[in-house]
PDB file of C-alpha atoms in Angstrom:
ATOM      1  CA  UNK A 215      31.655  92.536 -80.263  1.00  0.00           C
ATOM      2  CA  UNK A 216      32.773  90.378 -77.341  1.00  0.00           C
ATOM      3  CA  UNK A 217      31.764  86.736 -77.614  1.00  0.00           C
ATOM      4  CA  UNK A 218      28.914  85.979 -75.222  1.00  0.00           C
ATOM      5  CA  UNK A 219      28.865  82.190 -75.675  1.00  0.00           C
ATOM      6  CA  UNK A 220      29.325  79.451 -78.230  1.00  0.00           C
ATOM      7  CA  UNK A 221      27.988  75.947 -78.765  1.00  0.00           C
ATOM      8  CA  UNK A 222      29.630  73.145 -80.701  1.00  0.00           C
ATOM      9  CA  UNK A 223      28.466  69.883 -82.260  1.00  0.00           C
ATOM     10  CA  UNK A 224      30.463  66.937 -83.584  1.00  0.00           C
ATOM     11  CA  UNK A 225      30.216  66.964 -87.364  1.00  0.00           C
ATOM     12  CA  UNK A 226      30.656  64.068 -89.836  1.00  0.00           C
ATOM     13  CA  UNK A 227      33.629  64.091 -92.193  1.00  0.00           C
ATOM     14  CA  UNK A 228      31.349  64.360 -95.238  1.00  0.00           C
ATOM     15  CA  UNK A 229      28.358  66.684 -95.481  1.00  0.00           C
ATOM     16  CA  UNK A 230      26.155  68.382 -98.046  1.00  0.00           C
ATOM     17  CA  UNK A 231      27.304  71.888 -98.956  1.00  0.00           C
ATOM     18  CA  UNK A 232      25.466  74.619 -97.085  1.00  0.00           C
ATOM     19  CA  UNK A 233      23.914  75.008 -93.671  1.00  0.00           C
ATOM     20  CA  UNK A 234      20.680  76.250 -92.141  1.00  0.00           C
ATOM     21  CA  UNK A 235      20.536  79.495 -90.190  1.00  0.00           C
ATOM     22  CA  UNK A 236      19.721  79.493 -86.462  1.00  0.00           C
ATOM     23  CA  UNK A 237      16.241  80.701 -85.537  1.00  0.00           C
ATOM     24  CA  UNK A 238      15.606  82.875 -82.477  1.00  0.00           C
ATOM     25  CA  UNK A 239      12.219  82.265 -80.895  1.00  0.00           C
ATOM     26  CA  UNK A 240      11.579  83.856 -77.508  1.00  0.00           C
ATOM     27  CA  UNK A 241      14.289  82.699 -75.112  1.00  0.00           C
ATOM     28  CA  UNK A 242      15.590  79.962 -77.417  1.00  0.00           C
ATOM     29  CA  UNK A 243      18.003  79.745 -80.345  1.00  0.00           C
ATOM     30  CA  UNK A 244      17.072  76.666 -82.402  1.00  0.00           C
ATOM     31  CA  UNK A 245      19.266  75.198 -85.121  1.00  0.00           C
ATOM     32  CA  UNK A 246      19.708  72.056 -87.205  1.00  0.00           C
ATOM     33  CA  UNK A 247      23.157  70.584 -87.827  1.00  0.00           C
ATOM     34  CA  UNK A 248      24.970  68.425 -90.382  1.00  0.00           C
ATOM     35  CA  UNK A 249      24.970  65.485 -87.961  1.00  0.00           C
ATOM     36  CA  UNK A 250      21.173  65.171 -88.168  1.00  0.00           C
ATOM     37  CA  UNK A 251      20.502  66.827 -84.816  1.00  0.00           C
ATOM     38  CA  UNK A 252      18.301  69.762 -83.838  1.00  0.00           C
ATOM     39  CA  UNK A 253      19.275  71.640 -80.687  1.00  0.00           C
ATOM     40  CA  UNK A 254      17.828  74.526 -78.712  1.00  0.00           C
ATOM     41  CA  UNK A 255      20.022  76.844 -76.621  1.00  0.00           C
ATOM     42  CA  UNK A 256      19.186  79.527 -74.107  1.00  0.00           C
ATOM     43  CA  UNK A 257      19.652  82.847 -75.885  1.00  0.00           C
ATOM     44  CA  UNK A 258      21.269  84.440 -72.813  1.00  0.00           C
ATOM     45  CA  UNK A 259      24.010  81.980 -71.865  1.00  0.00           C
ATOM     46  CA  UNK A 260      24.014  79.232 -74.512  1.00  0.00           C
ATOM     47  CA  UNK A 261      22.988  76.480 -72.107  1.00  0.00           C
ATOM     48  CA  UNK A 262      21.368  73.487 -73.833  1.00  0.00           C
ATOM     49  CA  UNK A 263      17.589  73.408 -73.485  1.00  0.00           C
ATOM     50  CA  UNK A 264      17.300  70.225 -75.541  1.00  0.00           C
ATOM     51  CA  UNK A 265      19.218  68.311 -78.207  1.00  0.00           C
ATOM     52  CA  UNK A 266      17.574  65.562 -80.290  1.00  0.00           C
ATOM     53  CA  UNK A 267      18.597  63.327 -83.181  1.00  0.00           C
ATOM     54  CA  UNK A 268      16.054  63.834 -85.971  1.00  0.00           C
ATOM     55  CA  UNK A 269      17.793  62.049 -88.853  1.00  0.00           C
ATOM     56  CA  UNK A 270      19.922  59.050 -87.752  1.00  0.00           C
ATOM     57  CA  UNK A 271      22.694  58.337 -90.302  1.00  0.00           C
ATOM     58  CA  UNK A 272      22.124  55.014 -92.076  1.00  0.00           C
ATOM     59  CA  UNK A 273      24.158  53.040 -94.584  1.00  0.00           C
ATOM     60  CA  UNK A 274      27.648  51.644 -95.053  1.00  0.00           C
ATOM     61  CA  UNK A 275      29.330  54.455 -96.967  1.00  0.00           C
ATOM     62  CA  UNK A 276      29.795  58.092 -95.956  1.00  0.00           C
ATOM     63  CA  UNK A 277      27.598  59.170 -98.882  1.00  0.00           C
ATOM     64  CA  UNK A 278      24.778  56.893 -97.747  1.00  0.00           C
ATOM     65  CA  UNK A 279      25.138  58.234 -94.205  1.00  0.00           C
ATOM     66  CA  UNK A 280      24.636  61.879 -95.172  1.00  0.00           C
ATOM     67  CA  UNK A 281      21.927  63.207 -92.857  1.00  0.00           C
ATOM     68  CA  UNK A 282      22.372  66.966 -92.973  1.00  0.00           C
ATOM     69  CA  UNK A 283      19.738  69.354 -91.682  1.00  0.00           C
ATOM     70  CA  UNK A 284      20.666  72.038 -94.211  1.00  0.00           C
ATOM     71  CA  UNK A 285      17.215  73.601 -94.261  1.00  0.00           C
ATOM     72  CA  UNK A 286      16.552  76.293 -91.672  1.00  0.00           C
ATOM     73  CA  UNK A 287      14.070  75.039 -89.086  1.00  0.00           C
ATOM     74  CA  UNK A 288      10.610  76.616 -88.947  1.00  0.00           C
ATOM     75  CA  UNK A 289       8.874  77.523 -85.689  1.00  0.00           C
ATOM     76  CA  UNK A 290       5.079  77.888 -85.628  1.00  0.00           C
ATOM     77  CA  UNK A 291       3.556  78.497 -82.228  1.00  0.00           C
ATOM     78  CA  UNK A 292       4.761  75.723 -79.906  1.00  0.00           C
ATOM     79  CA  UNK A 293       6.000  73.457 -82.703  1.00  0.00           C
ATOM     80  CA  UNK A 294       9.378  73.205 -84.462  1.00  0.00           C
ATOM     81  CA  UNK A 295       9.650  71.671 -87.939  1.00  0.00           C
ATOM     82  CA  UNK A 296      12.872  70.307 -89.431  1.00  0.00           C
ATOM     83  CA  UNK A 297      13.727  68.302 -92.546  1.00  0.00           C
ATOM     84  CA  UNK A 298      16.924  66.444 -93.401  1.00  0.00           C
ATOM     85  CA  UNK A 299      18.718  65.204 -96.479  1.00  0.00           C
ATOM     86  CA  UNK A 300      18.179  61.452 -97.008  1.00  0.00           C
ATOM     87  CA  UNK A 301      16.040  61.632 -93.914  1.00  0.00           C
ATOM     88  CA  UNK A 302      12.772  62.772 -92.460  1.00  0.00           C
ATOM     89  CA  UNK A 303      10.462  65.708 -91.956  1.00  0.00           C
ATOM     90  CA  UNK A 304       9.758  65.976 -88.234  1.00  0.00           C
ATOM     91  CA  UNK A 305       7.662  68.039 -85.859  1.00  0.00           C
ATOM     92  CA  UNK A 306       9.136  68.691 -82.407  1.00  0.00           C
ATOM     93  CA  UNK A 307       7.723  70.289 -79.282  1.00  0.00           C
ATOM     94  CA  UNK A 308       9.387  73.683 -78.833  1.00  0.00           C
ATOM     95  CA  UNK A 309       9.769  73.416 -75.048  1.00  0.00           C
ATOM     96  CA  UNK A 310      11.189  69.891 -74.835  1.00  0.00           C
ATOM     97  CA  UNK A 311      12.257  68.723 -78.301  1.00  0.00           C
ATOM     98  CA  UNK A 312       9.894  65.755 -78.000  1.00  0.00           C
ATOM     99  CA  UNK A 313       9.016  64.231 -81.370  1.00  0.00           C
ATOM    100  CA  UNK A 314       5.364  64.835 -82.264  1.00  0.00           C
ATOM    101  CA  UNK A 315       5.442  63.091 -85.635  1.00  0.00           C
ATOM    102  CA  UNK A 316       7.820  62.341 -88.506  1.00  0.00           C
ATOM    103  CA  UNK A 317       7.479  61.225 -92.122  1.00  0.00           C
ATOM    104  CA  UNK A 318       9.968  60.074 -94.735  1.00  0.00           C
ATOM    105  CA  UNK A 319      10.945  63.057 -96.863  1.00  0.00           C
ATOM    106  CA  UNK A 320      14.352  64.245 -98.055  1.00  0.00           C
ATOM    107  CA  UNK A 321      15.292  67.876 -98.666  1.00  0.00           C
ATOM    108  CA  UNK A 322      18.403  70.050 -98.727  1.00  0.00           C
ATOM    109  CA  UNK A 323      16.754  73.312 -99.807  1.00  0.00           C
ATOM    110  CA  UNK A 324      14.071  73.938 -97.222  1.00  0.00           C
ATOM    111  CA  UNK A 325      10.541  74.184 -95.977  1.00  0.00           C
ATOM    112  CA  UNK A 326       7.973  76.806 -95.040  1.00  0.00           C
ATOM    113  CA  UNK A 327       4.638  76.898 -93.252  1.00  0.00           C
ATOM    114  CA  UNK A 328       1.328  78.656 -93.062  1.00  0.00           C
ATOM    115  CA  UNK A 329      -1.317  78.227 -90.369  1.00  0.00           C
ATOM    116  CA  UNK A 330      -2.464  74.806 -91.630  1.00  0.00           C
ATOM    117  CA  UNK A 331       0.302  73.196 -93.660  1.00  0.00           C
ATOM    118  CA  UNK A 332       4.017  72.571 -94.072  1.00  0.00           C
ATOM    119  CA  UNK A 333       5.502  72.859 -97.579  1.00  0.00           C
ATOM    120  CA  UNK A 334       8.775  71.145 -98.535  1.00  0.00           C
ATOM    121  CA  UNK A 335      10.944  71.237-101.658  1.00  0.00           C
ATOM    122  CA  UNK A 336      12.165  67.640-101.969  1.00  0.00           C
ATOM    123  CA  UNK A 337      15.652  66.759-103.173  1.00  0.00           C
ATOM    124  CA  UNK A 338      14.233  65.423-106.459  1.00  0.00           C
ATOM    125  CA  UNK A 339      12.393  68.654-107.283  1.00  0.00           C
ATOM    126  CA  UNK A 340       9.003  67.600-105.953  1.00  0.00           C
ATOM    127  CA  UNK A 341       6.933  70.079-103.935  1.00  0.00           C
ATOM    128  CA  UNK A 342       5.065  68.436-101.063  1.00  0.00           C
ATOM    129  CA  UNK A 343       2.383  69.740 -98.694  1.00  0.00           C
ATOM    130  CA  UNK A 344       1.690  68.000 -95.384  1.00  0.00           C
ATOM    131  CA  UNK A 345      -0.798  68.771 -92.653  1.00  0.00           C
ATOM    132  CA  UNK A 346       0.976  70.698 -89.913  1.00  0.00           C
ATOM    133  CA  UNK A 347      -0.685  68.961 -86.963  1.00  0.00           C
ATOM    134  CA  UNK A 348      -0.427  65.355 -88.141  1.00  0.00           C
ATOM    135  CA  UNK A 349       2.179  65.093 -90.917  1.00  0.00           C
ATOM    136  CA  UNK A 350      -0.405  63.632 -93.296  1.00  0.00           C
ATOM    137  CA  UNK A 351       0.537  64.266 -96.914  1.00  0.00           C
ATOM    138  CA  UNK A 352      -2.036  66.470 -98.663  1.00  0.00           C
ATOM    139  CA  UNK A 353      -0.583  66.730-102.129  1.00  0.00           C
ATOM    140  CA  UNK A 354       2.617  66.213-104.099  1.00  0.00           C
ATOM    141  CA  UNK A 355       3.520  68.215-107.199  1.00  0.00           C
ATOM    142  CA  UNK A 356       6.180  66.570-109.391  1.00  0.00           C
ATOM    143  CA  UNK A 357       6.048  68.716-112.523  1.00  0.00           C
ATOM    144  CA  UNK A 358       9.294  70.520-111.539  1.00  0.00           C
ATOM    145  CA  UNK A 359      11.421  67.406-111.122  1.00  0.00           C
ATOM    146  CA  UNK A 360      15.188  68.034-111.069  1.00  0.00           C
ATOM    147  CA  UNK A 361      14.868  71.801-111.463  1.00  0.00           C
ATOM    148  CA  UNK A 362      16.824  72.398-108.218  1.00  0.00           C
ATOM    149  CA  UNK A 363      14.045  74.279-106.460  1.00  0.00           C
ATOM    150  CA  UNK A 364      14.477  76.919-103.801  1.00  0.00           C
ATOM    151  CA  UNK A 365      12.810  76.497-100.442  1.00  0.00           C
ATOM    152  CA  UNK A 366       9.079  77.183-100.857  1.00  0.00           C
ATOM    153  CA  UNK A 367       7.404  80.336 -99.577  1.00  0.00           C
ATOM    154  CA  UNK A 368       3.764  80.649 -98.574  1.00  0.00           C
ATOM    155  CA  UNK A 369       2.293  83.752-100.223  1.00  0.00           C
ATOM    156  CA  UNK A 370      -1.401  84.424 -99.744  1.00  0.00           C
ATOM    157  CA  UNK A 371      -3.260  81.399-101.063  1.00  0.00           C
ATOM    158  CA  UNK A 372      -0.207  80.227-103.012  1.00  0.00           C
ATOM    159  CA  UNK A 373       3.093  78.439-102.476  1.00  0.00           C
ATOM    160  CA  UNK A 374       5.993  79.871-104.469  1.00  0.00           C
ATOM    161  CA  UNK A 375       9.340  78.380-105.547  1.00  0.00           C
ATOM    162  CA  UNK A 376      12.166  79.512-107.803  1.00  0.00           C
ATOM    163  CA  UNK A 377      14.298  77.239-109.993  1.00  0.00           C
ATOM    164  CA  UNK A 378      17.635  76.866-111.777  1.00  0.00           C
ATOM    165  CA  UNK A 379      16.466  78.701-114.924  1.00  0.00           C
ATOM    166  CA  UNK A 380      15.197  81.806-113.136  1.00  0.00           C
ATOM    167  CA  UNK A 381      11.504  80.879-113.243  1.00  0.00           C
ATOM    168  CA  UNK A 382       9.130  81.581-110.360  1.00  0.00           C
ATOM    169  CA  UNK A 383       6.275  79.078-109.976  1.00  0.00           C
ATOM    170  CA  UNK A 384       3.050  79.770-108.077  1.00  0.00           C
ATOM    171  CA  UNK A 385       0.982  76.784-106.879  1.00  0.00           C
ATOM    172  CA  UNK A 386      -2.403  76.752-105.185  1.00  0.00           C
ATOM    173  CA  UNK A 387      -1.735  76.030-101.500  1.00  0.00           C
ATOM    174  CA  UNK A 388      -4.806  73.871-101.030  1.00  0.00           C
ATOM    175  CA  UNK A 389      -4.473  71.609-104.073  1.00  0.00           C
ATOM    176  CA  UNK A 390      -0.972  71.998-105.529  1.00  0.00           C
ATOM    177  CA  UNK A 391      -2.322  73.085-108.911  1.00  0.00           C
ATOM    178  CA  UNK A 392      -0.170  75.462-110.950  1.00  0.00           C
ATOM    179  CA  UNK A 393      -1.530  79.018-110.863  1.00  0.00           C
ATOM    180  CA  UNK A 394       1.151  81.002-112.664  1.00  0.00           C
ATOM    181  CA  UNK A 395       4.728  80.911-113.907  1.00  0.00           C
ATOM    182  CA  UNK A 396       6.931  83.932-114.622  1.00  0.00           C
ATOM    183  CA  UNK A 397      10.609  84.280-115.439  1.00  0.00           C
ATOM    184  CA  UNK A 398      12.410  86.661-113.132  1.00  0.00           C
ATOM    185  CA  UNK A 399      15.796  86.386-114.846  1.00  0.00           C
ATOM    186  CA  UNK A 400      17.924  84.118-117.020  1.00  0.00           C
ATOM    187  CA  UNK A 401      20.110  83.416-113.973  1.00  0.00           C
ATOM    188  CA  UNK A 402      19.162  80.742-111.461  1.00  0.00           C
ATOM    189  CA  UNK A 403      17.348  81.476-108.218  1.00  0.00           C
ATOM    190  CA  UNK A 404      18.990  80.060-105.101  1.00  0.00           C
ATOM    191  CA  UNK A 405      17.452  82.089-102.268  1.00  0.00           C
ATOM    192  CA  UNK A 406      13.876  81.406-101.210  1.00  0.00           C
ATOM    193  CA  UNK A 407      11.363  84.129-102.168  1.00  0.00           C
ATOM    194  CA  UNK A 408      10.673  86.595 -99.356  1.00  0.00           C
ATOM    195  CA  UNK A 409       7.251  87.947 -98.371  1.00  0.00           C
ATOM    196  CA  UNK A 410       6.939  91.435 -96.895  1.00  0.00           C
ATOM    197  CA  UNK A 411       3.363  92.611 -96.352  1.00  0.00           C
ATOM    198  CA  UNK A 412       1.590  92.021 -99.681  1.00  0.00           C
ATOM    199  CA  UNK A 413       4.720  91.797-101.841  1.00  0.00           C
ATOM    200  CA  UNK A 414       6.840  88.812-102.844  1.00  0.00           C
ATOM    201  CA  UNK A 415      10.531  89.558-103.481  1.00  0.00           C
ATOM    202  CA  UNK A 416      12.752  87.304-105.580  1.00  0.00           C
ATOM    203  CA  UNK A 417      16.532  87.775-105.792  1.00  0.00           C
ATOM    204  CA  UNK A 418      18.306  85.947-108.620  1.00  0.00           C
ATOM    205  CA  UNK A 419      21.932  84.831-108.654  1.00  0.00           C
ATOM    206  CA  UNK A 420      22.457  87.363-111.442  1.00  0.00           C
ATOM    207  CA  UNK A 421      21.775  90.188-108.977  1.00  0.00           C
ATOM    208  CA  UNK A 422      18.278  91.042-110.165  1.00  0.00           C
ATOM    209  CA  UNK A 423      15.623  91.842-107.553  1.00  0.00           C
ATOM    210  CA  UNK A 424      11.990  91.436-108.644  1.00  0.00           C
ATOM    211  CA  UNK A 425       8.807  92.159-106.669  1.00  0.00           C
ATOM    212  CA  UNK A 426       5.409  90.570-107.293  1.00  0.00           C
ATOM    213  CA  UNK A 427       2.016  91.509-105.905  1.00  0.00           C
ATOM    214  CA  UNK A 428      -0.763  89.042-105.107  1.00  0.00           C
ATOM    215  CA  UNK A 429      -3.455  89.925-107.636  1.00  0.00           C
ATOM    216  CA  UNK A 430      -6.056  87.852-105.766  1.00  0.00           C
ATOM    217  CA  UNK A 431      -5.688  89.803-102.516  1.00  0.00           C
ATOM    218  CA  UNK A 432      -8.340  92.420-101.709  1.00  0.00           C
ATOM    219  CA  UNK A 433      -7.353  96.033-102.275  1.00  0.00           C
TER     220      UNK A 433
END
């Protein structure tokens, strides 16, 4: 239980409620912060591997300057993906933090990835898919506007999100078309759905745990 090391960032006086979890990948611990920065630390001693500003605060008021990286970063191979509130979705090189590409997109709930694409739940309730290598937008689904979506989860050939009324929505990963909608509970869903093997688990704020199986997967 003895503290091995700690790292500290300077935080703004005003921030969006919540924070992203650190991600351990090999010898690095990578995390986004409420000041719009993403940093990587050596897992053994906490020394800084790199520290970059992804979402520069902009505006005159503290509300306008909110630039939180509340969504947990995603690491795929040698790339790190991060998205900020009132900011940008960015791809960074894992070893150096060098920016590979960035696009305007605001999110406080999160993102996920499969081999080809990045999926983001925007702050207005839109679900957006972008090409992982280039950042090119592939599709945008706006039928769930202002339903306070969870972070998306890639599940087989689908992308899944939960919402404030306890519904779970399944969209086709390639096109964004709605495949299915089921209600897990009357309580809202805050946590992103979790995939384990061929099952999708959804935990509602009412304490109900529901599992779904991909009916399109081969037996």
